[in-house]
Amino acid sequence: MASRSCVVAGAWCFVLLHAVAMGAAATQYKVGGDGGWGVPGAGAESYNTWAEKTSFQIGDQLLFVYPKDKDSVLLVEPADYNACNTASYDKKFADGSTTVTLDRAGAFFFISGVDANCRANEKLIVMYINSQRLHSDRWNKLIKQSNHIIRNHEATRLSKDEIFHGNNMADNTSTASFLSYLPFCGCCQWELGSHPLHKNHTYNYHNA
């Protein structure tokens, strides 16, 4: 009985330590910096360029600050991201100060709830890939499919359920990698980060 209690206590201790470690590692990122969530100004860095350079982890938070009477944040599907379809969304936030937690591996697609703003590039893709469990054959499949997306200018060809939402991809200790699909220049950049086969390399794919 005593040994069982020790096991249970040890398990709870592990859970507690894991939770504390996750809390300590989590970071909050303000989307758009001091300017907040809005249409990027002339010469300003795009949201996706910023996302490519930011090392997100599961548990990190995105903070969207905007005038709630003039703007909003929509979490959408890839097809609606590409089309700036503000009528279809998974979640809508309109409180003026929205916090979204990156609670899983995979892609998160955000657009402004104002159609004109979205079409002026107020949109963001954040992606976290579990590189420790992304084996070489699966990685090669991603590369082939990403090239297909780029050639056709369609992010909808990339099935986030099929590719990025697998249950085996949730690992809080792995290093983030990012996909930024940029429909305006027709290019796709993979930052491979600590993927075991391609460590510290960045690959850029462009239309022929």
Short mmCIF file of C-alpha atoms in Angstrom, two decimals:
data_model
loop_
_atom_site.label_atom_id
_atom_site.label_comp_id
_atom_site.label_asym_id
_atom_site.label_seq_id
_atom_site.Cartn_x
_atom_site.Cartn_y
_atom_site.Cartn_z
CA MET A 1 0.00 0.00 0.00
CA ALA A 2 2.84 2.32 0.90
CA SER A 3 4.67 1.60 -2.34
CA ARG A 4 1.49 2.29 -4.32
CA SER A 5 1.12 5.63 -2.52
CA CYS A 6 4.69 6.49 -3.44
CA VAL A 7 3.98 5.67 -7.07
CA VAL A 8 0.86 7.84 -7.07
CA ALA A 9 2.66 10.66 -5.29
CA GLY A 10 5.52 10.36 -7.75
CA ALA A 11 3.14 10.54 -10.68
CA TRP A 12 1.49 13.66 -9.30
CA CYS A 13 4.91 15.17 -8.65
CA PHE A 14 5.88 14.51 -12.27
CA VAL A 15 2.67 16.09 -13.55
CA LEU A 16 3.21 19.13 -11.33
CA LEU A 17 6.83 19.57 -12.38
CA HIS A 18 5.86 19.16 -16.03
CA ALA A 19 3.15 21.81 -15.65
CA VAL A 20 5.56 24.19 -13.93
CA ALA A 21 8.17 23.64 -16.64
CA MET A 22 5.61 24.30 -19.36
CA GLY A 23 4.43 27.44 -17.61
CA ALA A 24 7.96 28.73 -17.24
CA ALA A 25 8.77 28.06 -20.89
CA ALA A 26 5.65 29.69 -22.32
CA THR A 27 6.03 33.11 -23.93
CA GLN A 28 3.45 35.68 -24.98
CA TYR A 29 4.02 37.36 -28.35
CA LYS A 30 2.22 40.55 -29.29
CA VAL A 31 1.23 40.25 -32.93
CA GLY A 32 2.27 43.38 -34.80
CA GLY A 33 4.47 44.61 -31.96
CA ASP A 34 3.72 48.12 -30.70
CA GLY A 35 1.42 48.74 -33.65
CA GLY A 36 -0.81 45.81 -32.75
CA TRP A 37 -3.07 43.85 -35.08
CA GLY A 38 -3.91 45.90 -38.16
CA VAL A 39 -3.14 46.46 -41.83
CA PRO A 40 0.66 46.52 -42.25
CA GLY A 41 1.96 49.96 -43.17
CA ALA A 42 4.01 50.71 -46.25
CA GLY A 43 7.38 49.03 -45.96
CA ALA A 44 6.38 47.20 -42.78
CA GLU A 45 7.34 43.60 -42.21
CA SER A 46 4.51 41.19 -43.02
CA TYR A 47 3.02 39.08 -40.26
CA ASN A 48 4.22 35.88 -41.92
CA THR A 49 7.78 37.18 -42.18
CA TRP A 50 7.65 37.89 -38.46
CA ALA A 51 6.26 34.39 -37.78
CA GLU A 52 9.07 32.76 -39.75
CA LYS A 53 11.64 34.39 -37.47
CA THR A 54 9.87 33.57 -34.20
CA SER A 55 10.57 30.30 -32.38
CA PHE A 56 7.13 29.35 -31.11
CA GLN A 57 6.58 26.52 -28.64
CA ILE A 58 3.41 24.70 -27.62
CA GLY A 59 1.94 26.70 -24.75
CA ASP A 60 3.05 30.07 -26.15
CA GLN A 61 0.42 32.76 -26.58
CA LEU A 62 -0.38 35.20 -29.36
CA LEU A 63 -1.73 38.55 -28.19
CA PHE A 64 -3.83 40.47 -30.73
CA VAL A 65 -4.53 44.10 -29.76
CA TYR A 66 -6.89 46.12 -31.99
CA PRO A 67 -9.83 48.57 -31.79
CA LYS A 68 -12.77 46.26 -31.10
CA ASP A 69 -15.24 48.57 -32.84
CA LYS A 70 -13.22 48.50 -36.07
CA ASP A 71 -11.51 45.11 -36.32
CA SER A 72 -11.50 41.50 -35.13
CA VAL A 73 -9.53 38.26 -35.39
CA LEU A 74 -10.77 35.14 -37.15
CA LEU A 75 -9.26 31.67 -36.80
CA VAL A 76 -10.01 30.06 -40.15
CA GLU A 77 -9.39 27.12 -42.46
CA PRO A 78 -6.68 27.32 -45.18
CA ALA A 79 -9.18 27.88 -48.01
CA ASP A 80 -10.82 30.76 -46.15
CA TYR A 81 -7.40 32.21 -45.36
CA ASN A 82 -6.52 32.30 -49.06
CA ALA A 83 -9.88 33.73 -50.11
CA CYS A 84 -10.16 36.18 -47.19
CA ASN A 85 -13.55 34.64 -46.53
CA THR A 86 -14.67 36.47 -43.40
CA ALA A 87 -18.06 34.74 -43.42
CA SER A 88 -16.58 31.35 -42.54
CA TYR A 89 -14.44 30.79 -39.47
CA ASP A 90 -13.69 28.36 -36.68
CA LYS A 91 -13.51 31.07 -34.02
CA LYS A 92 -14.12 34.81 -33.95
CA PHE A 93 -12.59 37.21 -31.43
CA ALA A 94 -13.75 40.81 -31.12
CA ASP A 95 -12.86 41.92 -27.61
CA GLY A 96 -10.00 44.22 -28.65
CA SER A 97 -7.38 42.25 -26.71
CA THR A 98 -7.38 38.61 -27.73
CA THR A 99 -5.06 35.93 -26.40
CA VAL A 100 -4.74 32.69 -28.36
CA THR A 101 -2.74 29.80 -26.90
CA LEU A 102 -0.81 27.54 -29.26
CA ASP A 103 -2.11 24.34 -27.68
CA ARG A 104 -1.20 21.79 -30.35
CA ALA A 105 1.18 21.03 -33.14
CA GLY A 106 0.05 22.17 -36.57
CA ALA A 107 -1.00 25.28 -38.43
CA PHE A 108 -3.02 28.24 -37.18
CA PHE A 109 -4.56 30.52 -39.83
CA PHE A 110 -5.65 34.01 -38.75
CA ILE A 111 -7.26 36.80 -40.77
CA SER A 112 -8.86 40.13 -39.98
CA GLY A 113 -12.63 40.03 -39.68
CA VAL A 114 -12.75 43.04 -42.01
CA ASP A 115 -12.62 41.87 -45.63
CA ALA A 116 -10.68 44.89 -46.91
CA ASN A 117 -8.11 44.53 -44.13
CA CYS A 118 -7.53 40.88 -44.89
CA ARG A 119 -7.02 41.67 -48.57
CA ALA A 120 -4.49 44.30 -47.49
CA ASN A 121 -2.46 41.47 -45.90
CA GLU A 122 -3.76 41.61 -42.33
CA LYS A 123 -3.40 37.86 -42.05
CA LEU A 124 -1.07 35.43 -40.34
CA ILE A 125 -0.02 31.79 -40.45
CA VAL A 126 1.71 30.30 -37.43
CA MET A 127 2.94 26.74 -37.60
CA TYR A 128 4.51 24.42 -35.07
CA ILE A 129 5.81 21.06 -36.27
CA ASN A 130 7.04 18.30 -33.99
CA SER A 131 10.41 17.77 -35.64
CA GLN A 132 11.41 14.95 -33.28
CA ARG A 133 8.65 12.70 -34.59
CA LEU A 134 8.72 13.86 -38.17
CA HIS A 135 10.49 10.98 -39.89
CA SER A 136 12.27 11.34 -43.20
CA ASP A 137 9.59 9.65 -45.31
CA ARG A 138 6.89 11.90 -43.88
CA TRP A 139 9.13 14.95 -44.32
CA ASN A 140 9.68 14.10 -47.99
CA LYS A 141 5.91 13.84 -48.40
CA LEU A 142 5.54 17.33 -46.94
CA ILE A 143 8.13 18.73 -49.32
CA LYS A 144 6.41 17.19 -52.36
CA GLN A 145 3.00 18.44 -51.27
CA SER A 146 4.33 21.91 -50.48
CA ASN A 147 5.79 22.15 -53.99
CA HIS A 148 2.38 21.22 -55.38
CA ILE A 149 0.80 23.99 -53.32
CA ILE A 150 3.28 26.56 -54.58
CA ARG A 151 2.80 25.64 -58.22
CA ASN A 152 -0.96 26.01 -57.89
CA HIS A 153 -0.98 29.01 -55.49
CA GLU A 154 -3.38 27.16 -53.21
CA ALA A 155 -2.85 26.53 -49.52
CA THR A 156 -5.99 24.41 -49.63
CA ARG A 157 -3.97 21.61 -51.23
CA LEU A 158 -2.22 21.20 -47.89
CA SER A 159 -4.59 19.20 -45.69
CA LYS A 160 -3.80 20.30 -42.17
CA ASP A 161 -5.80 17.36 -40.78
CA GLU A 162 -3.87 14.88 -42.89
CA ILE A 163 -0.43 16.39 -42.45
CA PHE A 164 -0.15 18.60 -39.40
CA HIS A 165 -2.84 17.53 -36.96
CA GLY A 166 -1.71 13.95 -36.37
CA ASN A 167 -1.91 12.86 -32.78
CA ASN A 168 1.74 11.81 -32.92
CA MET A 169 2.89 15.36 -33.56
CA ALA A 170 2.20 16.82 -30.12
CA ASP A 171 5.49 16.98 -28.27
CA ASN A 172 6.15 19.90 -25.96
CA THR A 173 9.92 19.42 -26.07
CA SER A 174 10.47 19.54 -29.82
CA THR A 175 11.71 22.58 -31.70
CA ALA A 176 9.35 24.65 -33.81
CA SER A 177 9.41 24.80 -37.58
CA PHE A 178 7.35 27.07 -39.72
CA LEU A 179 5.55 27.22 -43.03
CA SER A 180 4.72 30.60 -44.44
CA TYR A 181 2.59 30.48 -47.56
CA LEU A 182 2.82 33.85 -49.27
CA PRO A 183 0.22 34.05 -52.06
CA PHE A 184 1.34 37.50 -53.20
CA CYS A 185 4.84 36.43 -54.23
CA GLY A 186 4.05 32.76 -54.83
CA CYS A 187 6.75 31.35 -52.61
CA CYS A 188 6.91 28.98 -49.73
CA GLN A 189 9.62 28.86 -47.08
CA TRP A 190 10.29 26.01 -44.73
CA GLU A 191 12.50 26.70 -41.76
CA LEU A 192 13.56 23.23 -40.73
CA GLY A 193 15.09 24.20 -37.39
CA SER A 194 16.29 21.11 -35.53
CA HIS A 195 14.91 18.47 -37.87
CA PRO A 196 17.48 15.64 -37.55
CA LEU A 197 18.03 15.31 -41.29
CA HIS A 198 18.23 19.00 -42.14
CA LYS A 199 19.53 20.76 -39.05
CA ASN A 200 20.10 24.50 -39.33
CA HIS A 201 19.11 24.73 -42.97
CA THR A 202 16.42 26.82 -44.59
CA TYR A 203 14.92 25.78 -47.90
CA ASN A 204 13.09 28.17 -50.21
CA TYR A 205 10.78 26.96 -52.95
CA HIS A 206 9.78 29.28 -55.78
CA ASN A 207 7.53 28.97 -58.77
CA ALA A 208 9.28 27.91 -61.95
#
